[in-house]
mmCIF file of C-alpha atoms in Angstrom:
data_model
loop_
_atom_site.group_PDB
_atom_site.id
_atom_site.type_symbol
_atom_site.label_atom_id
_atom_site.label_comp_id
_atom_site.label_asym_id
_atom_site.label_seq_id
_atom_site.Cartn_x
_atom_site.Cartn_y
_atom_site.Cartn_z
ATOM 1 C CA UNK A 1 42.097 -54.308 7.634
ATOM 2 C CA UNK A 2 42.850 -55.223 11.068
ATOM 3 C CA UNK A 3 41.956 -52.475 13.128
ATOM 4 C CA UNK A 4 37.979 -52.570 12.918
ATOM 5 C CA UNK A 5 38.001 -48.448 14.411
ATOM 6 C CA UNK A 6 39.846 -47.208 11.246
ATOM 7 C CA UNK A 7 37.808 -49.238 8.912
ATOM 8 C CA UNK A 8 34.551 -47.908 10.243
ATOM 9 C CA UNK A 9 35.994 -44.125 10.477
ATOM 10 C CA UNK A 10 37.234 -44.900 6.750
ATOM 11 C CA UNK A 11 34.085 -46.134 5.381
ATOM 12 C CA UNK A 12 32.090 -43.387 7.523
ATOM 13 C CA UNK A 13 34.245 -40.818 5.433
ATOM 14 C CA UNK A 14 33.390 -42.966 2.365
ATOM 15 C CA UNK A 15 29.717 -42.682 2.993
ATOM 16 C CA UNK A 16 29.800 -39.006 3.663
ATOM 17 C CA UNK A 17 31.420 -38.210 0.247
ATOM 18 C CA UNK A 18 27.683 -38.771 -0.668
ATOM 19 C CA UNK A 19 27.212 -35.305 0.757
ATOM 20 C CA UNK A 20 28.851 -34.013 -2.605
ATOM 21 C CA UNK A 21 25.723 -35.075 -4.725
ATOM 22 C CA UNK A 22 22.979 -33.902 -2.535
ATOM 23 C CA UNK A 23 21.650 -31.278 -4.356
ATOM 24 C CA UNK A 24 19.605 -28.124 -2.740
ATOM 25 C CA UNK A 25 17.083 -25.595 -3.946
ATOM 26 C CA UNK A 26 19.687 -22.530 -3.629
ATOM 27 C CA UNK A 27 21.772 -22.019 -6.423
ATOM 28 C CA UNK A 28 25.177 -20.777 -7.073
ATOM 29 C CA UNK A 29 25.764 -17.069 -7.018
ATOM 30 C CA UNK A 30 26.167 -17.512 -10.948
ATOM 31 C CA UNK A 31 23.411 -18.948 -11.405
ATOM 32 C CA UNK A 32 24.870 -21.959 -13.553
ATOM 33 C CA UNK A 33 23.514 -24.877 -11.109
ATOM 34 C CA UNK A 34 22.296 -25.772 -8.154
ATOM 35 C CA UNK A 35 24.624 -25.753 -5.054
ATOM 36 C CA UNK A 36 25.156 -29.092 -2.842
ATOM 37 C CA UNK A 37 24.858 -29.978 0.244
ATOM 38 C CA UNK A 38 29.025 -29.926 0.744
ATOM 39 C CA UNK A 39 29.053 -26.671 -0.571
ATOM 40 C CA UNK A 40 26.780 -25.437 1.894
ATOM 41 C CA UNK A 41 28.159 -26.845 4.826
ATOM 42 C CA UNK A 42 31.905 -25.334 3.530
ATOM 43 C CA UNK A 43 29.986 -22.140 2.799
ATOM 44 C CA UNK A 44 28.533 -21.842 6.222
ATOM 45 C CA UNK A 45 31.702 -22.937 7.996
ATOM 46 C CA UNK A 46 33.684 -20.396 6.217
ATOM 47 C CA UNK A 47 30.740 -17.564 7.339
ATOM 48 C CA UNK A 48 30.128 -18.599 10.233
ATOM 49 C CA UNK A 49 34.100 -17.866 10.955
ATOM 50 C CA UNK A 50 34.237 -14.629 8.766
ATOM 51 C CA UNK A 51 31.217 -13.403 10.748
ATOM 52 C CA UNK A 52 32.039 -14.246 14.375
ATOM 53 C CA UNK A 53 32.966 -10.577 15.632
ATOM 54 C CA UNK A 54 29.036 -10.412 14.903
ATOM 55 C CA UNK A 55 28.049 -12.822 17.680
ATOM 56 C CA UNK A 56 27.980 -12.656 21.595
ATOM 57 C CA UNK A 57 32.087 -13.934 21.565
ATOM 58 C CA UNK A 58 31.929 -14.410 25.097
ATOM 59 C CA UNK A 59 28.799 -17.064 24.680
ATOM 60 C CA UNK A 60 29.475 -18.326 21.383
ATOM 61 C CA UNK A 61 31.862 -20.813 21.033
ATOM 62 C CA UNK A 62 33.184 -20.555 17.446
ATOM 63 C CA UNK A 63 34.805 -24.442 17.142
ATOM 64 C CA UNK A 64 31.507 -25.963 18.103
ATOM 65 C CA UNK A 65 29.881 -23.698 15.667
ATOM 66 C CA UNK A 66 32.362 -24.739 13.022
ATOM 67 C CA UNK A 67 31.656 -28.593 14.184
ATOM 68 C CA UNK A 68 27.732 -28.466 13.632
ATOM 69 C CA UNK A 69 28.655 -26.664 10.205
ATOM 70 C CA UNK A 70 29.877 -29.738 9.128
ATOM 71 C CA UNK A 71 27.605 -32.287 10.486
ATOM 72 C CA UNK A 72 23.872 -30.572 10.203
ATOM 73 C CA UNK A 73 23.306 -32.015 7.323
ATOM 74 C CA UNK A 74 25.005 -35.257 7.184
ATOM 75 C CA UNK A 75 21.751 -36.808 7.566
ATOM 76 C CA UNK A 76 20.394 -35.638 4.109
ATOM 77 C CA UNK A 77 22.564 -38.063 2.537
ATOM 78 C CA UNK A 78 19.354 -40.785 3.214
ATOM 79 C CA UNK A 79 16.847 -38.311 3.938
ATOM 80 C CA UNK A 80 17.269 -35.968 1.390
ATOM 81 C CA UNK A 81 17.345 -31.978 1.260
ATOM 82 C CA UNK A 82 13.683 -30.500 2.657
ATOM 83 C CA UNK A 83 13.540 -26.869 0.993
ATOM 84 C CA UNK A 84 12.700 -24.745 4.116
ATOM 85 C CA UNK A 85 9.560 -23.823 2.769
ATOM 86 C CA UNK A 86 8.171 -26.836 0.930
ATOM 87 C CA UNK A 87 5.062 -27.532 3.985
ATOM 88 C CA UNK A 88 4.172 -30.993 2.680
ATOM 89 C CA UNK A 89 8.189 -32.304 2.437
ATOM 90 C CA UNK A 90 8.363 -30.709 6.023
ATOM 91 C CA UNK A 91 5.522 -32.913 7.119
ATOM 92 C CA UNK A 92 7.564 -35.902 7.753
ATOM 93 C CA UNK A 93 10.834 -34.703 7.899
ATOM 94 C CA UNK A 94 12.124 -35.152 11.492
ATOM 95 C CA UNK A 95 10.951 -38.658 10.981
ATOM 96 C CA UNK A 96 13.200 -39.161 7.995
ATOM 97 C CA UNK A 97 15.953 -37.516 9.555
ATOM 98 C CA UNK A 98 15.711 -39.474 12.521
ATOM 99 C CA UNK A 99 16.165 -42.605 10.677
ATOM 100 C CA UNK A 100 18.739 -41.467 8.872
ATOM 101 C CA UNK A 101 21.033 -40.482 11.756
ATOM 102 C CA UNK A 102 19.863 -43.879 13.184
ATOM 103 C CA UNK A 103 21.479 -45.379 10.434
ATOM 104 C CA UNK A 104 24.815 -42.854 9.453
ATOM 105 C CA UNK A 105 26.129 -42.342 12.755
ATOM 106 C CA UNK A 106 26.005 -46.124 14.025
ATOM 107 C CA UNK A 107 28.541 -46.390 11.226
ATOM 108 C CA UNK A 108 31.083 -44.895 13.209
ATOM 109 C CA UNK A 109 32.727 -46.269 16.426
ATOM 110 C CA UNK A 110 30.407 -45.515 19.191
ATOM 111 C CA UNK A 111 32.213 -42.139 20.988
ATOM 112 C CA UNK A 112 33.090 -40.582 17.567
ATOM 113 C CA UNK A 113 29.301 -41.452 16.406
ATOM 114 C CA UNK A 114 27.441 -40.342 19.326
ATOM 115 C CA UNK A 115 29.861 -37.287 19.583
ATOM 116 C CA UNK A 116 28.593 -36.193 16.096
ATOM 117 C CA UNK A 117 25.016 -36.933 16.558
ATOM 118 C CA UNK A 118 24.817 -35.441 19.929
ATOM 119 C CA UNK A 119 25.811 -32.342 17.884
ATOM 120 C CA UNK A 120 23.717 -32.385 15.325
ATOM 121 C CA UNK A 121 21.159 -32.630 17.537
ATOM 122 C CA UNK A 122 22.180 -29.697 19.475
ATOM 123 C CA UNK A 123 22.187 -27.585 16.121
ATOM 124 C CA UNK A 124 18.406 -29.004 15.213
ATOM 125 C CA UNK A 125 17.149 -28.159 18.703
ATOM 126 C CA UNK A 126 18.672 -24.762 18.805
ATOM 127 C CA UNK A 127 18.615 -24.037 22.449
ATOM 128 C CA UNK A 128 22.232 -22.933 23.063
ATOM 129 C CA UNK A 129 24.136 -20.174 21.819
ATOM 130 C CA UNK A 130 26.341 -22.310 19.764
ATOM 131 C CA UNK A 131 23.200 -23.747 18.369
ATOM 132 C CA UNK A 132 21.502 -20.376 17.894
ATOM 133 C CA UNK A 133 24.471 -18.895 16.021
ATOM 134 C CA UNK A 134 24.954 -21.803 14.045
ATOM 135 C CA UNK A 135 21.080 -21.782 12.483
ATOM 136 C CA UNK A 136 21.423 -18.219 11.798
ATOM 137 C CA UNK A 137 24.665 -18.577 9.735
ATOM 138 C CA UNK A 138 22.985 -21.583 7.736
ATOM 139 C CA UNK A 139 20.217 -19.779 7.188
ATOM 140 C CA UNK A 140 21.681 -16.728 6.388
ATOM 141 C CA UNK A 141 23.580 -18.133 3.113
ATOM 142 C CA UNK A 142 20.494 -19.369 1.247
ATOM 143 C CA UNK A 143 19.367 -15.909 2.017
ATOM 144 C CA UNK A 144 22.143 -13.758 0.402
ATOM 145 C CA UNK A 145 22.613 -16.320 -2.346
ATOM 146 C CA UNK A 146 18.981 -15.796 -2.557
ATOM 147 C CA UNK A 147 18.873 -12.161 -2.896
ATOM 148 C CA UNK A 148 22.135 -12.206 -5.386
ATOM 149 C CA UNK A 149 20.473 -14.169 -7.689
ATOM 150 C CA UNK A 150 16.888 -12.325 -7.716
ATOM 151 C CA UNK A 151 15.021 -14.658 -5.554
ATOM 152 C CA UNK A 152 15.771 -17.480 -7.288
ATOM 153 C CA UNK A 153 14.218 -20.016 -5.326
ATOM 154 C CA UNK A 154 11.888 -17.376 -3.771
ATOM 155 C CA UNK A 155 10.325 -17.280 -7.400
ATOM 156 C CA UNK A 156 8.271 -20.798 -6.247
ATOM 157 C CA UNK A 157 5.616 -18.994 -4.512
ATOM 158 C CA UNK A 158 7.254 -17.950 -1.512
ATOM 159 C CA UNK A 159 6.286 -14.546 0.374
ATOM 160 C CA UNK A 160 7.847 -12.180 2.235
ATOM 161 C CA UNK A 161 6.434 -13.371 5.617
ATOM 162 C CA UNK A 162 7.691 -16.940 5.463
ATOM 163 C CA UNK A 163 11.490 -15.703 4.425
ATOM 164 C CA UNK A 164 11.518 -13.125 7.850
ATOM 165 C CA UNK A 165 9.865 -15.858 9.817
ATOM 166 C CA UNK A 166 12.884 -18.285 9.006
ATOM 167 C CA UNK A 167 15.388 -15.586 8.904
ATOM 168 C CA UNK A 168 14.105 -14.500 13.164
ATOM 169 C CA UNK A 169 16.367 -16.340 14.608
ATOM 170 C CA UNK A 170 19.163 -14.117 13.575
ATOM 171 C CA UNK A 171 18.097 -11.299 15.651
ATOM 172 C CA UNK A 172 18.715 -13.043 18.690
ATOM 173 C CA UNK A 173 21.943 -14.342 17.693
ATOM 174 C CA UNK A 174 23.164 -11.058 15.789
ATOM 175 C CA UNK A 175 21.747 -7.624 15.990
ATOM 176 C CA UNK A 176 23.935 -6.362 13.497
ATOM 177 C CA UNK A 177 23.176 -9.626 11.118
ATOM 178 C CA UNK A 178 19.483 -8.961 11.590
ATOM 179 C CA UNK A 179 20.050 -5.655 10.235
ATOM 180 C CA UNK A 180 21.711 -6.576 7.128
ATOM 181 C CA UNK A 181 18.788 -9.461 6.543
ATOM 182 C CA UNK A 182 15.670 -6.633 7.333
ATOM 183 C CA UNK A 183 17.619 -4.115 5.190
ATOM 184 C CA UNK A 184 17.405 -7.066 2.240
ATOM 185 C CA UNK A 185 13.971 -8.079 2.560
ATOM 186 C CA UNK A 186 12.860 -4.804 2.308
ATOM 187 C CA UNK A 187 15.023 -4.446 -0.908
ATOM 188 C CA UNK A 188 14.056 -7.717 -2.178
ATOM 189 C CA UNK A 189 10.383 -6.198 -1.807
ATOM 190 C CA UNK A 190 11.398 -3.311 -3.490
ATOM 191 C CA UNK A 191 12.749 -5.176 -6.703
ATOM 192 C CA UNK A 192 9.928 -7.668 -6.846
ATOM 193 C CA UNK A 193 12.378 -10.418 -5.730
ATOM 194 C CA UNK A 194 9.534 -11.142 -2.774
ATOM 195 C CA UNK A 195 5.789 -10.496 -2.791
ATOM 196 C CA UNK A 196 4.799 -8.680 0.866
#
């Protein structure tokens, strides 16, 4: 191939079909298997779109937000998924993610790859409002998938306190989001889903 751009974009794309096997702790709403890291980022695209009226419109923009959807987790496809709650896995995680965008986005031509990464750090250092809204969408779909399948992966010994502590950073990005999450934990107390 003679133009050395497209064959790095194509074998970027290549790589990134990777993403399709990474498998994460959440499930599907059935129950059947476990859901993947491509799933995810479609699910969380596709909410974070659906739930926009939610947000502050006028500080949020929504295309970014849809752009860190599908990049956050690009990086797992060397580092691996970290369940959000596993303390020892989260130990040396930044570290492995690092590396791993080290070596994924150099793949790329350099605007295209430093465009990506400069977004996917944005979304891990949550400081913006596109940043803030985006966490709170990708956290909120573990967390309904979680409470429609009866704390699945809530079952490993996690407690009420850790899930709102992760879940906070919805409040400041959507008041009426943070409702629907308290509303659940307390529910998910209520049906033994979560210990308090």
């Amino acid at each position: 191939m003679q133009n050395d751009r497209l064959k790095k974009q194509l074998t970027f794309l290549m790589e990134i079909d990777k993403m399709k096997n990474v498998l994460r702790q959440t499930v599907l709403t059935d129950k059947s298997r476990q859901e993947t890291d491509a799933e995810h980022s479609w699910h969380f695209a596709m909410m974070a779109m659906l739930l926009y009226e939610y947000a502050d419109t006028d500080k949020v923009d929504l295309n970014r937000v849809i752009r860190m959807s599908l990049v956050h987790d690009l990086i797992e496809i060397y580092a691996g998924d970290t369940f959000a709650y596993d303390i020892e896995g989260n130990k040396n995680k930044e570290e492995r993610e690092k590396k791993a965008a080290d070596r994924l986005f150099s793949m790329l031509p350099s605007d295209q790859g430093d465009d990506i990464r400069a977004l996917w750090e944005e979304f891990d250092d949550m400081k913006t409002q596109d940043a803030i809204y985006a966490a709170a969408i990708d956290r909120l779909q573990p967390f309904i998938i979680n409470y429609i399948t009866e704390g699945h992966t809530w079952k490993h010994g996690v407690t009420y306190d850790q899930v709102y502590e992760r879940m906070y950073v919805i409040k400041s990005a959507s008041p009426s989001l943070w409702q629907v999450v308290t509303e659940l934990l307390d529910k998910s107390v209520e049906l033994g889903y979560l210990k308090k």
